[in-house]
CSV table of C-alpha atoms in Angstrom, one decimal:
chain,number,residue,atom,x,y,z
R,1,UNK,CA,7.5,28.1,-74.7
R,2,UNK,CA,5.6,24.8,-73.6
R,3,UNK,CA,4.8,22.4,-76.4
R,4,UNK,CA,0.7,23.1,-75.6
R,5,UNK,CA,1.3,26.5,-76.4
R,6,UNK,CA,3.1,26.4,-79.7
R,7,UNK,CA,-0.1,24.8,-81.1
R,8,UNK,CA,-1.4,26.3,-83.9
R,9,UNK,CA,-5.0,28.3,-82.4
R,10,UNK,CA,-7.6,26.6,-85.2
R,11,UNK,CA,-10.2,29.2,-87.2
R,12,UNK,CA,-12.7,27.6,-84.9
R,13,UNK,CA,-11.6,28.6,-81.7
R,14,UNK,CA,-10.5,32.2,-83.0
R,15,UNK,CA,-14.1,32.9,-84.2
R,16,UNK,CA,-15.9,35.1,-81.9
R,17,UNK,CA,-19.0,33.3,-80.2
R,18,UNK,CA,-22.2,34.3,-82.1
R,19,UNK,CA,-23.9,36.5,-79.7
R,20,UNK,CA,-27.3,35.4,-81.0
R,21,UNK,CA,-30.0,33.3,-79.3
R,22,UNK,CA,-31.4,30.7,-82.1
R,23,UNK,CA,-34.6,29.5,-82.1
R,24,UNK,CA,-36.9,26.8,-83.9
R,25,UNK,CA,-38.3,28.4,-87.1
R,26,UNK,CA,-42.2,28.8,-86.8
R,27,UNK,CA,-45.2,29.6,-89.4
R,28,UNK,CA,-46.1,33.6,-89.5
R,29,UNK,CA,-48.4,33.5,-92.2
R,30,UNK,CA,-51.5,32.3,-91.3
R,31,UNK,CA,-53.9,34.2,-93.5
R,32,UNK,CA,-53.8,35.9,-96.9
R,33,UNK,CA,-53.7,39.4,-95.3
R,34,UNK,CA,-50.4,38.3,-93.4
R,35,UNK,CA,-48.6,39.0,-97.0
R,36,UNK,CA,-48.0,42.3,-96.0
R,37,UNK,CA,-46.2,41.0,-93.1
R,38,UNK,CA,-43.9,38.5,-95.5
R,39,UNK,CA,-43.3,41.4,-97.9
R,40,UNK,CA,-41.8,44.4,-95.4
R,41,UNK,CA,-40.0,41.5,-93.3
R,42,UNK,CA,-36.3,41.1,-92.8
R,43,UNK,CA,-36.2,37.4,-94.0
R,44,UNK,CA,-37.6,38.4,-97.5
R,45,UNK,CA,-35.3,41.1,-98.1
R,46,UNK,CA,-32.8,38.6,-97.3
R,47,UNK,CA,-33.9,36.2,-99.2
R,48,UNK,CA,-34.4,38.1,-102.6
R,49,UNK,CA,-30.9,39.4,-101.6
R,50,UNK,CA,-29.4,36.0,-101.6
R,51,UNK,CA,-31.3,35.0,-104.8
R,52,UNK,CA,-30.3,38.3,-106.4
R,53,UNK,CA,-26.9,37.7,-105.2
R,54,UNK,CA,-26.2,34.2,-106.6
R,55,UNK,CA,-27.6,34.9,-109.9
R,56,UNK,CA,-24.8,37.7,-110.4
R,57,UNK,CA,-22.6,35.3,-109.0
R,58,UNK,CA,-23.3,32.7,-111.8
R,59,UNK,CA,-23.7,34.9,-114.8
R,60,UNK,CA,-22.4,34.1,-118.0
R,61,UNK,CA,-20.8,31.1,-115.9
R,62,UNK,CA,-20.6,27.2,-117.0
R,63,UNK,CA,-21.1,24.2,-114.4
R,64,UNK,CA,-17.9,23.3,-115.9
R,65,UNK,CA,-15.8,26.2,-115.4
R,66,UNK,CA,-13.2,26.5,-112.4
R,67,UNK,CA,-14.7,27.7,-108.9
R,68,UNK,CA,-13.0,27.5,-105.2
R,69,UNK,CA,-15.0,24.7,-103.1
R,70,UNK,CA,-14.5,24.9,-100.1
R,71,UNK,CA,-14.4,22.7,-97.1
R,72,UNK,CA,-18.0,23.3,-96.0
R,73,UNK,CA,-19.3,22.8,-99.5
R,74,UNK,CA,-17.6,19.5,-99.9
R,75,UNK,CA,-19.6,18.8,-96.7
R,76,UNK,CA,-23.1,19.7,-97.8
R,77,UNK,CA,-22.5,17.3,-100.9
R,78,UNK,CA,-21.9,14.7,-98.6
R,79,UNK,CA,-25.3,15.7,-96.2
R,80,UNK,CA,-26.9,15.3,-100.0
R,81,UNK,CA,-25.6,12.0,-101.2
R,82,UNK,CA,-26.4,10.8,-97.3
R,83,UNK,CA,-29.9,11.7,-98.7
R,84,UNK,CA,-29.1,10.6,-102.0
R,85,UNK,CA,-27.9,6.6,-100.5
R,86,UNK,CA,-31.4,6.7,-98.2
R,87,UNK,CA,-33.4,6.2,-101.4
R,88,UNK,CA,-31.4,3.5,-102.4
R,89,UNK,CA,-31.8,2.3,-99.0
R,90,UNK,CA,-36.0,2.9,-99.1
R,91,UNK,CA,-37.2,1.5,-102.5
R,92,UNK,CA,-40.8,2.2,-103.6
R,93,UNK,CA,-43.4,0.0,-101.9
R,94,UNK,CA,-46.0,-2.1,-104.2
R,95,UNK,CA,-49.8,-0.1,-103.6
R,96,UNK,CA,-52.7,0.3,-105.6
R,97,UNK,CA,-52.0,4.1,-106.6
R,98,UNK,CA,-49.3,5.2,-109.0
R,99,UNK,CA,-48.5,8.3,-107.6
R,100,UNK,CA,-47.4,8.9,-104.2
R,101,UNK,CA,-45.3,5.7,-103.1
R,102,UNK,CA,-45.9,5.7,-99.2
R,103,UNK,CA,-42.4,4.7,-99.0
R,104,UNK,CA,-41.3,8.4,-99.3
R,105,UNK,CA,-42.8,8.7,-95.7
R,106,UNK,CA,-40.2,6.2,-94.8
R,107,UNK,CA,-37.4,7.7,-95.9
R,108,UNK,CA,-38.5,11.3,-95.0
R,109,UNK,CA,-38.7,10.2,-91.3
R,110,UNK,CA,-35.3,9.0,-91.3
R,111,UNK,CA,-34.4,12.6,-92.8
R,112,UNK,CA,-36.7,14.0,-90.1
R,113,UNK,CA,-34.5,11.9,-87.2
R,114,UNK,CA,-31.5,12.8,-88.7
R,115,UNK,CA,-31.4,16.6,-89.5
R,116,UNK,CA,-30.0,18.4,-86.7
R,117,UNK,CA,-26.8,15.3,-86.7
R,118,UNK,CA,-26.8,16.1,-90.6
R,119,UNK,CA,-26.7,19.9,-90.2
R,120,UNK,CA,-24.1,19.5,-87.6
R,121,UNK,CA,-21.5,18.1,-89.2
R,122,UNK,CA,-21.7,21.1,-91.8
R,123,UNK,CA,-21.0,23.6,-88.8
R,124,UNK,CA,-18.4,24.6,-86.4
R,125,UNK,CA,-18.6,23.6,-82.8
R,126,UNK,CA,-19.0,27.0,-81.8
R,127,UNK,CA,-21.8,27.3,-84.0
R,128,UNK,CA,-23.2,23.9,-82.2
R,129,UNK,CA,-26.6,26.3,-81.1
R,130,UNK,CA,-27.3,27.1,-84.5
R,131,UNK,CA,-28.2,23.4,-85.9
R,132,UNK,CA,-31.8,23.1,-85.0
R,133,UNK,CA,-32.8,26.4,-86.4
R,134,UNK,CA,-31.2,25.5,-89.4
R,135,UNK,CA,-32.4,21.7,-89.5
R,136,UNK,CA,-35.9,22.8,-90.0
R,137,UNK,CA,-35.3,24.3,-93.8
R,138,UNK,CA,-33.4,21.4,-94.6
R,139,UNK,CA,-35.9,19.3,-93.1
R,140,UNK,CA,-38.7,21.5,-95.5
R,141,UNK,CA,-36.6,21.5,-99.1
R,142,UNK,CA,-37.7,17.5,-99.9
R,143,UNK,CA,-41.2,17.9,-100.1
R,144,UNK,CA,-44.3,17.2,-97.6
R,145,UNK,CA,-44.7,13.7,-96.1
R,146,UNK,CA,-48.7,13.4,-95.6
R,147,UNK,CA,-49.4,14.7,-99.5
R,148,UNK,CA,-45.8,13.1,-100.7
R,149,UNK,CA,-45.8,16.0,-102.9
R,150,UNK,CA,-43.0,18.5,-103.8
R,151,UNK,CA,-43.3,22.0,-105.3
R,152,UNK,CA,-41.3,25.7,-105.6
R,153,UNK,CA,-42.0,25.9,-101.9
R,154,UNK,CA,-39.8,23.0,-100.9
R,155,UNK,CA,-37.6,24.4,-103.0
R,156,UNK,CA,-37.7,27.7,-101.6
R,157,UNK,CA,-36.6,26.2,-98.3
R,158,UNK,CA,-33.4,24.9,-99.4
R,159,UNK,CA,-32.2,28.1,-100.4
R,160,UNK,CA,-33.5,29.5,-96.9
R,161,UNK,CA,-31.2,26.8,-95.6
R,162,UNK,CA,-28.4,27.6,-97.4
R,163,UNK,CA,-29.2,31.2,-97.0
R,164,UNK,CA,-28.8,30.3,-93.1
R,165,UNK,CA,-25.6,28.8,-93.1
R,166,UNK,CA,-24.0,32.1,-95.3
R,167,UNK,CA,-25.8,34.3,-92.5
R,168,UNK,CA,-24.4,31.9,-89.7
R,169,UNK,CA,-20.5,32.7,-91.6
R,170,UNK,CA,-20.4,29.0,-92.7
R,171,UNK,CA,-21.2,29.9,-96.4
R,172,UNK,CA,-18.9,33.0,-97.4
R,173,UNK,CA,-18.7,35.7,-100.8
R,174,UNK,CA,-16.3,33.2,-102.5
R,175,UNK,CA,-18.4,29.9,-102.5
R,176,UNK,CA,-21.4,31.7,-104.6
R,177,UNK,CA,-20.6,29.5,-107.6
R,178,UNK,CA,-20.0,26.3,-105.4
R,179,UNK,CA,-23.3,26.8,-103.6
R,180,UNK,CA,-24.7,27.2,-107.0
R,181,UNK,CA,-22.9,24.8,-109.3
R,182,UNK,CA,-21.8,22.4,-107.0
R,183,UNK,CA,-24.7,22.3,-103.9
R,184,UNK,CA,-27.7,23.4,-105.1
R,185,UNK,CA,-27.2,21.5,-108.2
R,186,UNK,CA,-26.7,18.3,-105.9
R,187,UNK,CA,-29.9,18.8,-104.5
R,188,UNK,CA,-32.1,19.3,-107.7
R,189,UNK,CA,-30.4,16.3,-108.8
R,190,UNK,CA,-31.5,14.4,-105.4
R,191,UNK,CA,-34.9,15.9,-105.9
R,192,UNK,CA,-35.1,14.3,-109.0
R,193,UNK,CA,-34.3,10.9,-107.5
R,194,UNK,CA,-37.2,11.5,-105.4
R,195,UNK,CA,-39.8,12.7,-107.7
R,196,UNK,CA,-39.1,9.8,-109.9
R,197,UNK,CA,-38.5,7.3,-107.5
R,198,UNK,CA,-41.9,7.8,-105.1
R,199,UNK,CA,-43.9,9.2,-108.2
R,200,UNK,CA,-44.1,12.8,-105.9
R,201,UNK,CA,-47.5,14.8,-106.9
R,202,UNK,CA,-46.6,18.9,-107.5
R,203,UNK,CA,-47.1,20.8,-104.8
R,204,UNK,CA,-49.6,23.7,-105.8
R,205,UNK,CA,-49.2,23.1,-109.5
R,206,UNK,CA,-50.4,25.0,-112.0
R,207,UNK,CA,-50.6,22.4,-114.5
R,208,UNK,CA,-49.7,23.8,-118.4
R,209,UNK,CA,-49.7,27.6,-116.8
R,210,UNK,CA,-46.6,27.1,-114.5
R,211,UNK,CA,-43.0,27.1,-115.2
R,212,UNK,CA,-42.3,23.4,-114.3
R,213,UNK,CA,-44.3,21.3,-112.1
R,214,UNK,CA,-41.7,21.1,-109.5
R,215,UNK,CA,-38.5,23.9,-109.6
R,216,UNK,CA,-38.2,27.5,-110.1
R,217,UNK,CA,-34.5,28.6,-108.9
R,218,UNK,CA,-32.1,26.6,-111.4
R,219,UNK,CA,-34.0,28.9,-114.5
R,220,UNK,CA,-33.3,31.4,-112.9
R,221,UNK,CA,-29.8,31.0,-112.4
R,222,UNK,CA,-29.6,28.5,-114.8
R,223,UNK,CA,-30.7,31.7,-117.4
R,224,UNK,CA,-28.6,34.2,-115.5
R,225,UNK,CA,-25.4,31.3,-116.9
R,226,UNK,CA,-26.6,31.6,-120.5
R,227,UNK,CA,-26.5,35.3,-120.4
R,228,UNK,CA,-24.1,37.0,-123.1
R,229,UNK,CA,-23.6,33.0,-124.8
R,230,UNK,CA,-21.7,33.6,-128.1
R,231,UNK,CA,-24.4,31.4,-129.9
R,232,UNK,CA,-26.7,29.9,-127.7
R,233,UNK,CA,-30.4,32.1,-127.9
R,234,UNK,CA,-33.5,31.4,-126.2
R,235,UNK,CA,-34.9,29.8,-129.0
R,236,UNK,CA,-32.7,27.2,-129.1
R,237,UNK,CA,-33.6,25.8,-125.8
R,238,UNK,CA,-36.6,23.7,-127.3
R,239,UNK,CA,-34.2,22.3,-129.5
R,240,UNK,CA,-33.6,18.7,-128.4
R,241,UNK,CA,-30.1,18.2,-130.3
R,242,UNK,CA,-28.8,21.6,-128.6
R,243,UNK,CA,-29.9,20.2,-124.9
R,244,UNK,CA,-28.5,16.7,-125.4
R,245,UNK,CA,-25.1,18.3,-126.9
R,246,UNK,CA,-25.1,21.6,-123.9
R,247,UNK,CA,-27.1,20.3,-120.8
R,248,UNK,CA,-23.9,19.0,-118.7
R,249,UNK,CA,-22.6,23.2,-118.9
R,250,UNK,CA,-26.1,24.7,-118.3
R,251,UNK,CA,-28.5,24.3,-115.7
R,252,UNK,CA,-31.7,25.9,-117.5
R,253,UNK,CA,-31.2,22.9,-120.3
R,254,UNK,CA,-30.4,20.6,-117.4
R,255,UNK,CA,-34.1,21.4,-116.1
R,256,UNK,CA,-35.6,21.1,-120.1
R,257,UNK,CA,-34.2,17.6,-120.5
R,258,UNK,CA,-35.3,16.5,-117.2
R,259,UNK,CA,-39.1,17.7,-118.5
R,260,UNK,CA,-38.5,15.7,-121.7
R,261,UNK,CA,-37.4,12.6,-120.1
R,262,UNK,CA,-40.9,13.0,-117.7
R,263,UNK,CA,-43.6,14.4,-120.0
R,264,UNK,CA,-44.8,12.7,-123.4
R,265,UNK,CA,-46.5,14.9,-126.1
R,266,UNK,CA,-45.6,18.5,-128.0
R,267,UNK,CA,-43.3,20.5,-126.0
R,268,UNK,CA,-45.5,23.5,-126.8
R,269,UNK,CA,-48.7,21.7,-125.1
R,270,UNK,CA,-46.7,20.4,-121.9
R,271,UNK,CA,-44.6,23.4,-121.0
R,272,UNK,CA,-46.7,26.2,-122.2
R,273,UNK,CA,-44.7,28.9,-120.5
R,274,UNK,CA,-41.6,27.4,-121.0
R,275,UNK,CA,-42.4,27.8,-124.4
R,276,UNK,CA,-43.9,31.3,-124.7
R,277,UNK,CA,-39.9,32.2,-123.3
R,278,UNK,CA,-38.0,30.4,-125.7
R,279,UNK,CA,-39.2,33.5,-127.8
R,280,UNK,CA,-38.1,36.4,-125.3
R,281,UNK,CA,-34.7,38.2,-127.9
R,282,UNK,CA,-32.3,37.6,-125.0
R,283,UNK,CA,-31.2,35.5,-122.3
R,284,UNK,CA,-30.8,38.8,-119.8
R,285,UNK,CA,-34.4,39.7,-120.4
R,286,UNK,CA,-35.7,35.8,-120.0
R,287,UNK,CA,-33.3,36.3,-116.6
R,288,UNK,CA,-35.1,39.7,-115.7
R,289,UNK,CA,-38.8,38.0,-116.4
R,290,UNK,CA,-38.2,34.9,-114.5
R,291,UNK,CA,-37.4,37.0,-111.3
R,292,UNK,CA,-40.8,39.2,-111.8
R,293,UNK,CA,-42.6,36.1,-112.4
R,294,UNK,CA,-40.9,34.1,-109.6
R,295,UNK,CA,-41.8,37.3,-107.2
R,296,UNK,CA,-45.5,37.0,-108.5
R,297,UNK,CA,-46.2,33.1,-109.0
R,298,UNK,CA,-44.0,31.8,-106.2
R,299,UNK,CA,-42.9,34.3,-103.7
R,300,UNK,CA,-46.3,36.5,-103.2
R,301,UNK,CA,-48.8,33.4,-103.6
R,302,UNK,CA,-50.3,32.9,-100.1
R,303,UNK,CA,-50.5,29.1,-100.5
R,304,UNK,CA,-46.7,28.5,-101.3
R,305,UNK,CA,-45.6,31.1,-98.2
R,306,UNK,CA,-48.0,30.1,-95.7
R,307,UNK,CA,-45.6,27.5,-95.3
R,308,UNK,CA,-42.6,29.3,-94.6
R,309,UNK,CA,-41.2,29.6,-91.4
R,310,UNK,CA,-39.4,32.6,-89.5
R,311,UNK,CA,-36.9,32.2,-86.8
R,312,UNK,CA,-34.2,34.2,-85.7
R,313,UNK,CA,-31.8,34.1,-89.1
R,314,UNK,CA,-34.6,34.5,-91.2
R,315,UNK,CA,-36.8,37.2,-88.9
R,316,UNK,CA,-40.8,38.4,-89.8
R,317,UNK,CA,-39.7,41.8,-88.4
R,318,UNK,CA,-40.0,44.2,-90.7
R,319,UNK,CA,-36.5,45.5,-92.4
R,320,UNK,CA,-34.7,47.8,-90.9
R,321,UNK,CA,-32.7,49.9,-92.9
């Protein structure tokens, strides 16, 4: 047997071509009576499923614990400190206005140049076809560039992204944790940068009535983790000593510190909701209301999914079951 022939055939070239024609992502929703449309399509099923999926996938887990990461996970943490290092690279510009450094413009073209190389080096060759469908959530999940603003929206469009790449076969069943723990928690942590760094304005806040001006997902999932805790209640979340001493295991108490290090003032006046939920019995029923609510406040509000855009991994057809 030749020497050529002896090689070892690699994953890549033993996965079957994807017989699927991608296309760029476009906007679907272009009035409120287009909600229907959202509602009965295939990319919202699929995108509640994934959701759904990952908070079962994190339950009663730790950021801590032990999880598999595999080789495309340890890639999308680099695509996010690539993003992390351009903020460095891009500091705020002196203006008159404190809010909404212009120099986030900046450093979103760059990102806006650069997606389709970033997503690329995420994905197989034979998966090439795939990266400027896919480019465009990732090119959504930082926020807009003419309002430099940032809201559950954005946010919403990272998990379409990595929703994508686990439709595509990049993501798989094992890495739920790791896209959890590891990658989505990357990218809340980048977000962060941002919103501190270029002073972003919230996207479609609802000042004191919303959850948090800017995230939804990690308390969610970051609830889902707390589930079943041996002593740690809802109540104890607006306890500061309990979030400095538990924040670096839990993502929910991750998101509460990050609102105490921004807001000044009574934690009861800033984070009205926040608060009404730190006196909901148990952590499975906080987990179960923050899905309705995320489904009512975020996912069925015409000005957050207007924005949302529908390509071929993410379709507007309706489901078909």
């Amino acid at each position: 047997m030749a020497e050529s022939e002896r090689r070892a055939v690699t994953s890549e070239e033993m996965a079957p071509p994807l017989q699927q024609s991608f296309m760029i992502p476009k906007k679907e929703i272009n009035m409120v009576s287009d909600m229907g449309k959202w509602k009965r399509s295939q990319a919202y099923a699929d995108y509640m499923g994934f959701i759904l999926t990952l908070n079962e996938g994190v339950r009663g887990k730790k950021l801590t614990c032990e999880y598999k990461v595999s080789e495309p996970i340890e890639k999308l943490v680099a695509l996010l400190n690539t993003l992390d290092r351009w903020i460095d690279e891009t500091p705020p510009v002196d203006q008159p206005s404190r809010f909404g450094n212009k120099a986030f413009r900046t450093w979103y073209a760059k990102l806006d140049q650069e997606a389709e190389n970033l997503v690329a080096t995420v994905i197989p060759k034979h998966l090439a076809d795939a990266a400027p469908e896919v480019a465009v959530y990732l090119k959504e999940s930082v926020g807009n560039s003419t309002r430099i603003d940032y809201g559950t929206g954005h946010e919403a469009a990272f998990a379409a992204f990595l929703c994508c790449l686990c439709k595509i076969g990049v993501l798989r069943v094992d890495d739920q944790m790791a896209i959890v723990f590891k990658v989505f928690n990357r990218y809340l942590e980048v977000m962060r940068k941002l919103q501190k760094t270029y002073r972003m304005e919230p996207a479609g806040s609802q000042g004191v009535w919303g959850l948090d001006d800017f995230q939804f997902l990690p308390f969610i999932w970051g609830s889902s983790q707390l589930i079943d805790h041996p002593n740690l209640e809802p109540r104890h979340f607006v306890d500061e000593k309990v979030v400095n001493e538990n924040h670096k295991d839990f993502m929910f108490l991750e998101c509460i510190l990050f609102i105490t290090e921004m807001k000044t003032g009574p934690f009861a006046e800033h984070s009205n909701q926040l608060w009404n939920i730190s006196a909901v019995p148990s952590w499975s029923k906080v987990n179960q209301g923050l899905i309705r609510m995320y489904k009512a406040e975020c996912l069925e509000k015409f000005p957050v999914i207007q924005h949302f855009k529908f390509g071929s991994l993410l379709p507007i057809q309706p489901v078909t079951s």
